[in-house]
Short mmCIF file of C-alpha atoms in Angstrom, two decimals:
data_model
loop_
_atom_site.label_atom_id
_atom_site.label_comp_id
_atom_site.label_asym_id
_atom_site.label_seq_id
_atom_site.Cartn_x
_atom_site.Cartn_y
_atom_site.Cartn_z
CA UNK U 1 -13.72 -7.44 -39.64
CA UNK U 2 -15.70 -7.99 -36.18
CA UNK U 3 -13.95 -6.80 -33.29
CA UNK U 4 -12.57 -9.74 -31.27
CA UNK U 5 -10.16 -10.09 -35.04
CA UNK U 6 -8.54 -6.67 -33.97
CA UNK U 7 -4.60 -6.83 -33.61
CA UNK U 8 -4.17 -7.00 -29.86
CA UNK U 9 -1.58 -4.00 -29.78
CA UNK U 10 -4.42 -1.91 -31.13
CA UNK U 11 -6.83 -3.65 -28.50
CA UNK U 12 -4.77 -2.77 -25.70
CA UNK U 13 -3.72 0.79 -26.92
CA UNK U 14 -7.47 1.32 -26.78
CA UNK U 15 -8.09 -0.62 -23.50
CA UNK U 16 -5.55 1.99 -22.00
CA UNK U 17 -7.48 4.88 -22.42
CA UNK U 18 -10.55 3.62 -20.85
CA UNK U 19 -11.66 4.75 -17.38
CA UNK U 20 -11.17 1.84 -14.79
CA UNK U 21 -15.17 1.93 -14.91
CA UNK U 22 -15.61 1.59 -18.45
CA UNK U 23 -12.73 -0.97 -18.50
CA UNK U 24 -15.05 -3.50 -16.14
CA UNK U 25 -18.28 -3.11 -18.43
CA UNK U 26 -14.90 -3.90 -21.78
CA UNK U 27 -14.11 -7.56 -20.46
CA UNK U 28 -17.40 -9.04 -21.35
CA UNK U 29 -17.29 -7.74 -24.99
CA UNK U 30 -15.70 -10.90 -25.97
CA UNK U 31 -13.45 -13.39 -24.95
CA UNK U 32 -9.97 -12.68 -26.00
CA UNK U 33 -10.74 -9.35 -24.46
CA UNK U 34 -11.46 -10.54 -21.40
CA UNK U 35 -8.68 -13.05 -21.16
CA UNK U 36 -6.29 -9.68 -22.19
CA UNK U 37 -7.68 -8.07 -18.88
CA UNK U 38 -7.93 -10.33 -16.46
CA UNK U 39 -4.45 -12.89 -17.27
CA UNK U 40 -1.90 -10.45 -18.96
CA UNK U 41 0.11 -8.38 -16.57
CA UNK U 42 2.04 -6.80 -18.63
CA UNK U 43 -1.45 -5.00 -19.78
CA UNK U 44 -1.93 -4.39 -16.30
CA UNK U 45 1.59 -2.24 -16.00
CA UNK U 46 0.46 -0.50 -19.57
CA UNK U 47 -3.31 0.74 -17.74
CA UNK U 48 -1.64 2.03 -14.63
CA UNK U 49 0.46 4.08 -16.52
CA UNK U 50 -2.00 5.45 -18.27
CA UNK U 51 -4.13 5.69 -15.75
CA UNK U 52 -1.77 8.02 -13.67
CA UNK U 53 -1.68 9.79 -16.71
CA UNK U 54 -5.13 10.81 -16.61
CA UNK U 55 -4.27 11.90 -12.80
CA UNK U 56 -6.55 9.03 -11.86
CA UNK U 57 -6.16 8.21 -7.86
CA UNK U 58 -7.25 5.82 -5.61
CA UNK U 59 -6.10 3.93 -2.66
CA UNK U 60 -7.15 1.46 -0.18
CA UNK U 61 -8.20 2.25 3.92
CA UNK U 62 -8.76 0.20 6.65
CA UNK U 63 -11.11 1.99 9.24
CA UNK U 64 -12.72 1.04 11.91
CA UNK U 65 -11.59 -3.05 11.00
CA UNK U 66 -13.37 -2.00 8.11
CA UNK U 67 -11.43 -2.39 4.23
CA UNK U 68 -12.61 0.16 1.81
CA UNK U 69 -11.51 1.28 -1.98
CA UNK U 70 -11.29 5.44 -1.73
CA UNK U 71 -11.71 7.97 -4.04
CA UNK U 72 -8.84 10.63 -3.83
CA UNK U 73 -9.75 14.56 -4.75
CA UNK U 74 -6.89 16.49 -3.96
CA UNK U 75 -7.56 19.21 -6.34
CA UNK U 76 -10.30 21.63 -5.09
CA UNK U 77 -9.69 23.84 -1.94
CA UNK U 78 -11.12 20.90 0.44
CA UNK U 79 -9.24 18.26 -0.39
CA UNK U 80 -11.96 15.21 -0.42
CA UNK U 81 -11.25 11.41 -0.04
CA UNK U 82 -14.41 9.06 0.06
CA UNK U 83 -15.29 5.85 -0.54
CA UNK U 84 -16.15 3.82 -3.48
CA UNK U 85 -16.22 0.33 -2.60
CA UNK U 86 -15.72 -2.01 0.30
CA UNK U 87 -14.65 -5.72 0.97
CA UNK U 88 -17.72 -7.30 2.11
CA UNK U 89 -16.96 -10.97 2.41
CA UNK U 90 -19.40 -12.15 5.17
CA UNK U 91 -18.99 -9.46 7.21
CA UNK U 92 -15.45 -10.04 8.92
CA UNK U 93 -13.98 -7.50 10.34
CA UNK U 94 -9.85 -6.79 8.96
CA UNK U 95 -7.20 -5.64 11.51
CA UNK U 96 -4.46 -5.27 8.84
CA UNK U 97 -3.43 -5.78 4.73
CA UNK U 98 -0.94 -6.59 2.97
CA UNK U 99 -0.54 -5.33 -0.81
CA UNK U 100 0.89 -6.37 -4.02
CA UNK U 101 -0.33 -5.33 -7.59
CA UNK U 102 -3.51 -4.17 -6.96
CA UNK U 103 -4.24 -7.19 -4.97
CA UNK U 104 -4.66 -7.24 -0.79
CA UNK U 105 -3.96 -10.04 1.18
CA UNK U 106 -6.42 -9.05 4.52
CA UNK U 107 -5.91 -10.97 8.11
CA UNK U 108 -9.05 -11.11 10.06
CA UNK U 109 -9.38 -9.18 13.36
CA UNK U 110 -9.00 -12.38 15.36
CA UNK U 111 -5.89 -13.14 13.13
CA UNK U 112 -7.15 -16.67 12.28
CA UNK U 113 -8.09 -16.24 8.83
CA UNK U 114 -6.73 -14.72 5.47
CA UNK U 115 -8.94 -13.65 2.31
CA UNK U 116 -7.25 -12.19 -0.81
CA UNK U 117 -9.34 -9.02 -2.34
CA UNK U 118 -9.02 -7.34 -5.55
CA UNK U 119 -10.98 -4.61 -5.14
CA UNK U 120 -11.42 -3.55 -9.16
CA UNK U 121 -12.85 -7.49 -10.22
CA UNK U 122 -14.39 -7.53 -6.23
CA UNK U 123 -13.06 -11.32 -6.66
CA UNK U 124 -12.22 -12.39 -3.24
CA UNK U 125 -10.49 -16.02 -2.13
CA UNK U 126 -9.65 -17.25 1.39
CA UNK U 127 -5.89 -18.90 2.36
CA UNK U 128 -6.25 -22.41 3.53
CA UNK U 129 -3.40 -22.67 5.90
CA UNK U 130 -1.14 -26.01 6.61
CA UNK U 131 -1.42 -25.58 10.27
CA UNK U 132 -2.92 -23.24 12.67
CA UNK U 133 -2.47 -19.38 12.80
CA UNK U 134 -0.45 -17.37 15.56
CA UNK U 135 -1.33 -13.94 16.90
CA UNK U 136 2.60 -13.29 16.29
CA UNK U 137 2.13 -14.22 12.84
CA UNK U 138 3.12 -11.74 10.20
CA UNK U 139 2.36 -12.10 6.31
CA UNK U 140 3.22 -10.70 2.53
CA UNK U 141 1.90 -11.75 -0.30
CA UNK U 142 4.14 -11.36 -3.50
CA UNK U 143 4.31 -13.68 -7.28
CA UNK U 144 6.88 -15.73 -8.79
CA UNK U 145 8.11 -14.00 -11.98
CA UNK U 146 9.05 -17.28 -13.07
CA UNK U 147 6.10 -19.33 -12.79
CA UNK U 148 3.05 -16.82 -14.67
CA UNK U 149 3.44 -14.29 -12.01
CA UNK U 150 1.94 -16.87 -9.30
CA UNK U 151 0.36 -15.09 -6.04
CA UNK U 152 2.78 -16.24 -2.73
CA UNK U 153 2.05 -15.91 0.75
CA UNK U 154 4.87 -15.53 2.89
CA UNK U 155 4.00 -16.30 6.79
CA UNK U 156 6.53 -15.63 9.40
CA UNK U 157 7.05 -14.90 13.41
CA UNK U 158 8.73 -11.48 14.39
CA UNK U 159 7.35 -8.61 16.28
CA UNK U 160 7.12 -5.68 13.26
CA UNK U 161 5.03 -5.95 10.20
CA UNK U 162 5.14 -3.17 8.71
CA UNK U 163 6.41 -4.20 5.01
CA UNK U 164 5.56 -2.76 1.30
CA UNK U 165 5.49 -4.53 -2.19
CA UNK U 166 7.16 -3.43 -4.94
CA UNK U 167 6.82 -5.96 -8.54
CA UNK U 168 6.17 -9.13 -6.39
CA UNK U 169 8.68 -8.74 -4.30
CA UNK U 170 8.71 -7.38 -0.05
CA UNK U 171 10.49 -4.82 1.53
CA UNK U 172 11.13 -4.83 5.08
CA UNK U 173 12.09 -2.03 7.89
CA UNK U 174 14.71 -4.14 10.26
CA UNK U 175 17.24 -3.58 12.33
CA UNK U 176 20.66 -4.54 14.14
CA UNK U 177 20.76 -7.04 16.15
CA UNK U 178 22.60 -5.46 19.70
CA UNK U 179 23.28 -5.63 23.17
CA UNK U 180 20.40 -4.86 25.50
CA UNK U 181 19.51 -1.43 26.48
CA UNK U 182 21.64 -0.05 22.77
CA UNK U 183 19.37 0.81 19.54
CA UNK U 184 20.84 -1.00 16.59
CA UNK U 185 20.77 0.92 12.90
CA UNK U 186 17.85 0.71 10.88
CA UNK U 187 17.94 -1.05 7.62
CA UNK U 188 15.67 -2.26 4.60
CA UNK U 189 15.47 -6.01 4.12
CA UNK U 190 14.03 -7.19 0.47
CA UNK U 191 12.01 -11.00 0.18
CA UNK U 192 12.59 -12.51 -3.61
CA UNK U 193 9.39 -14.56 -3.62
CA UNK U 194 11.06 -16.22 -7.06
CA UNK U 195 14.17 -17.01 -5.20
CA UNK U 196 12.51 -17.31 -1.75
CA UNK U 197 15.17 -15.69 0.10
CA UNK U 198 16.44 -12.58 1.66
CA UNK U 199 18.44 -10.32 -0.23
CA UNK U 200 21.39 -8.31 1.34
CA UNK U 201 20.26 -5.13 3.86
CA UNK U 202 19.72 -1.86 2.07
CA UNK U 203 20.03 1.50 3.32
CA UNK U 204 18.07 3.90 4.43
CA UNK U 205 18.38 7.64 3.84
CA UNK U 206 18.47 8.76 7.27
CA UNK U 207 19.35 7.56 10.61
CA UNK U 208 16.67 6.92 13.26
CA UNK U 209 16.80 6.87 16.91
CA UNK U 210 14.49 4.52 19.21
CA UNK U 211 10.74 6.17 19.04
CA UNK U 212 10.96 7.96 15.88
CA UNK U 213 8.23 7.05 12.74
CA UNK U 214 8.94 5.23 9.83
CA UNK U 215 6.64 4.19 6.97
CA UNK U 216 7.05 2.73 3.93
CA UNK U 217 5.05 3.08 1.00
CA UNK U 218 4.91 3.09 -2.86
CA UNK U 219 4.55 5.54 -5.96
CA UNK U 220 3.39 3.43 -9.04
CA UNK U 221 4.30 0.52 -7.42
CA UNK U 222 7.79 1.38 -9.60
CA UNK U 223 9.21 3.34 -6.30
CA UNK U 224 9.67 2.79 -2.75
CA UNK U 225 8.78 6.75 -0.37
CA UNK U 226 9.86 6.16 2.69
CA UNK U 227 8.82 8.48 5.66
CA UNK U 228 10.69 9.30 8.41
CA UNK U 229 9.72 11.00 11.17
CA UNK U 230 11.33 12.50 14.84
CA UNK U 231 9.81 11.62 18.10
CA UNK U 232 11.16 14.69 19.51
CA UNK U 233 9.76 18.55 18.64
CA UNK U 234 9.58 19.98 16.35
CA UNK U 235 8.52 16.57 14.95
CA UNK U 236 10.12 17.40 11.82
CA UNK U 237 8.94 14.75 9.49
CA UNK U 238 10.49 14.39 5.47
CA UNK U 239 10.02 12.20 2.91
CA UNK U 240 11.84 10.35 0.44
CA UNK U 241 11.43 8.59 -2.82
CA UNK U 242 13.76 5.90 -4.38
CA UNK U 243 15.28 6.70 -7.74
CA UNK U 244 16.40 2.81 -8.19
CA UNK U 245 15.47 0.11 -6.22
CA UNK U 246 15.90 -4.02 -6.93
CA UNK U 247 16.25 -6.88 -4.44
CA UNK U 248 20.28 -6.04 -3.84
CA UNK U 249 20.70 -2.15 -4.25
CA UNK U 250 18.46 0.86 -3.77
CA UNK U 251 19.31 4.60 -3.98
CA UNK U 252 17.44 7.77 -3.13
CA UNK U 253 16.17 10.86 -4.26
CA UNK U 254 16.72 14.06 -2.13
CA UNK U 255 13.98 14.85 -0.16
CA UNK U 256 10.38 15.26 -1.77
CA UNK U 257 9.15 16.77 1.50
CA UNK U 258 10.19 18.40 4.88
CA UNK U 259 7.80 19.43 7.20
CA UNK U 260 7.89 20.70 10.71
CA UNK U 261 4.31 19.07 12.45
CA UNK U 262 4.55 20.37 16.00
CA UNK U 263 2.80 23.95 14.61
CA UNK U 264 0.61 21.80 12.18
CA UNK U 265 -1.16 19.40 14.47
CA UNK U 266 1.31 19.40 17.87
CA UNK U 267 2.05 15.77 17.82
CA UNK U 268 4.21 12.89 16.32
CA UNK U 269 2.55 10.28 14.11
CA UNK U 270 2.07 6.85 16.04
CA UNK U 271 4.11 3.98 14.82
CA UNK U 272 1.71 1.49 14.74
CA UNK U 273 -0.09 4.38 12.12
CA UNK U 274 1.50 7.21 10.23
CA UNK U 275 0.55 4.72 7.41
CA UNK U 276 0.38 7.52 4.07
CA UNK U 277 1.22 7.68 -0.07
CA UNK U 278 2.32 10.26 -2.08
CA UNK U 279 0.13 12.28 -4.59
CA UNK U 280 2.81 12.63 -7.27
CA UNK U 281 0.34 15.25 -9.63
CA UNK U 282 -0.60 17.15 -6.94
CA UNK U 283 2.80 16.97 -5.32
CA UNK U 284 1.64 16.12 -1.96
CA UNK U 285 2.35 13.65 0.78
CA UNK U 286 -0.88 12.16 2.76
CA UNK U 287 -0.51 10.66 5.91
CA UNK U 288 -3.14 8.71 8.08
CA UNK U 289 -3.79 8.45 11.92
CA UNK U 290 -6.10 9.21 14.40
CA UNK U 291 -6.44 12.92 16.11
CA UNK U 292 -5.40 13.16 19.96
CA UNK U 293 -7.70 14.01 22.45
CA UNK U 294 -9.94 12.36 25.00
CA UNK U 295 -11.72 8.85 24.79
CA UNK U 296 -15.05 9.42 22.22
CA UNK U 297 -13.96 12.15 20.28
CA UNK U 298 -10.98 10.61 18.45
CA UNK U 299 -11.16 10.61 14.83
CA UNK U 300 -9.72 9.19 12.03
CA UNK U 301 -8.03 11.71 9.92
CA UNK U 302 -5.89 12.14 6.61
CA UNK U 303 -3.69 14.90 6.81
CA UNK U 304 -2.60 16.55 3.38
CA UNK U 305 0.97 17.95 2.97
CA UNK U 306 2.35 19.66 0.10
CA UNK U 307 4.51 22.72 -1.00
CA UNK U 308 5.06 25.78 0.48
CA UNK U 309 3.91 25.26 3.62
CA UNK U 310 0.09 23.67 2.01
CA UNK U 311 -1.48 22.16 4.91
CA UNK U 312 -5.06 20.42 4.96
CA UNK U 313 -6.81 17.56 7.36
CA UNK U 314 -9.96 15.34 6.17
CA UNK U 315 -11.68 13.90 8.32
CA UNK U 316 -12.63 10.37 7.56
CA UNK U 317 -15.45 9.80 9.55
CA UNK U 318 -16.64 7.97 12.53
CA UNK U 319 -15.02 7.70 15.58
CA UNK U 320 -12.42 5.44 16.13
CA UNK U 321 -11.70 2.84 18.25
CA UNK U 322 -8.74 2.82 20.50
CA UNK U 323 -7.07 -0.45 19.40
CA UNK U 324 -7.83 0.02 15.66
CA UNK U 325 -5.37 2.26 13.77
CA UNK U 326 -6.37 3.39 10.41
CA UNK U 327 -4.19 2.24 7.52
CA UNK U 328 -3.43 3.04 4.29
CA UNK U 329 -1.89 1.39 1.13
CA UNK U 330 -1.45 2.67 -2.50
CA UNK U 331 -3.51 1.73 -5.09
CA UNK U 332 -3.24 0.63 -8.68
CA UNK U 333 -5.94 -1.08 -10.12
CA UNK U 334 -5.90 -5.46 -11.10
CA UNK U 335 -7.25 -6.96 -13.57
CA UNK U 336 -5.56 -10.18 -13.46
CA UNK U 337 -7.71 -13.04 -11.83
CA UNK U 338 -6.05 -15.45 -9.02
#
């Protein structure tokens, strides 16, 4: 028996245990393997799972308009994140991304062009739009269930775009719609990319006030964390993570984390950053901004959160510049082709 005449549940309970580096180098050992990898996403769901087994972690940065795949070590006393791999598509530079299954949609810095990344093929592809792009223009990229998981770009107008991705489909911070002057309650809003529509508003586990933080982000891409943050000291900031969540109902789990920051660092996570994802083996919470402090010496930094008071800060490198906020988005590896 050669191997391409395997059964392909055997083929794909060995695929699984692969490292995501050894799992490149598997495609080209024949066809139907390849075609397994790179088409099949239920294969796709099978590795990540696996993958977290094996306390693999990884995520994706933008720094300094710059889009990198990072390495996450969270285990030794310095906590270490550094990159691995970087989109290098003739040298644009990326103000923000936009994620969904391992794939990022990435919109220039000038906000005219769009190129879709997966950073585990490296395959990269730039959206053709009908008509010309806005600066108020705000994306998501998401796939029709119905229709071989096809990639969708969703392109709209409003002021906040701070979304997250969860099976193909968007979640949305928004809020009441009120008189001037009043703050309106905070809600999440969910895009069906097979239905193309809005689902119903979803709520949150807390109640914000005008100025405080909130971030989404993902665990697995199975669960929605959602941090929230006060803009008033202590700067008590907690986290939470779903325990069901589909276009028309979500529901939460207590809270994962709450931390007190004004003794940790002595300031509130910016809005526009406070971007961070959740280290579910190592129990911790990592959130990314830049450090406070006069012009030239701010730096881009992760800070590290965990139990019992665990507190450490990485710094990611070179200086930052003032209109660039680092971002972060979790990570599980692609291997379907678009």
């Amino acid at each position: 028996m050669m191997i391409s005449d395997l059964p392909m549940d055997m083929v794909e309970e060995v695929l699984c245990k692969l490292p995501m580096t050894s799992l490149r180098r598997a495609r080209f050992t024949c066809r139907r393997w390849n075609n397994t990898l790179s088409k099949d996403w239920s294969f796709t769901r099978k590795y990540n799972g696996e993958a977290a087994k094996r306390k693999e972690s990884q995520v994706v940065m933008v720094l300094e308009y710059k889009v990198y795949l990072m390495s996450v070590n969270l285990h030794n006393p310095s906590p270490s994140i550094e990159p691995i791999g970087k989109l290098d598509d003739a040298g644009v530079d990326i103000i923000n991304v936009f994620h969904c299954q391992g794939l990022f949609l990435c919109v220039t810095k000038d906000r005219t062009r769009l190129v879709v990344w997966n950073p585990f093929s490296g395959q990269t592809r730039w959206v053709q739009s009908r008509d010309s792009y806005d600066i108020r223009d705000r994306y998501a990229l998401g796939y029709e269930k119905k229709n071989n998981y096809s990639l969708k770009v969703l392109r709209f107008v409003d002021d906040y775009d701070r979304n997250l991705k969860r099976r193909g489909n968007t979640y949305w911070f928004a809020e009441n719609k009120v008189a001037p002057g009043k703050i309106g309650r905070v809600f999440l809003l969910c895009f069906n990319f097979t239905t193309e529509s809005f689902g119903p508003r979803l709520r949150l586990p807390f109640r914000g006030h005008y100025g405080d933080t909130l971030t989404l982000s993902s665990v697995r891409e199975e669960q929605l964390a959602v941090l929230f943050q006060e803009c008033a000291p202590p700067y008590t900031l907690k986290v939470w993570i779903s325990s069901k969540v589909c276009p028309n109902a979500v529901s939460w789990n207590k809270v994962v984390l709450s931390v007190d920051m004004r003794p940790l660092i002595g300031f509130q996570f910016h809005c526009f950053a406070g971007s961070f994802f959740v280290d579910e083996k190592n129990n911790a919470v990592v959130v990314i901004d830049k450090t406070r402090g006069l012009p030239f010496t701010i730096r881009n930094m992760a800070y590290v959160l965990g139990e019992n008071g665990y507190f450490k800060s990485v710094d990611l490198g070179d200086f930052a510049p003032m209109k660039c906020w680092p971002l972060v988005c979790s990570y599980v590896p692609s291997l379907v082709k678009f």
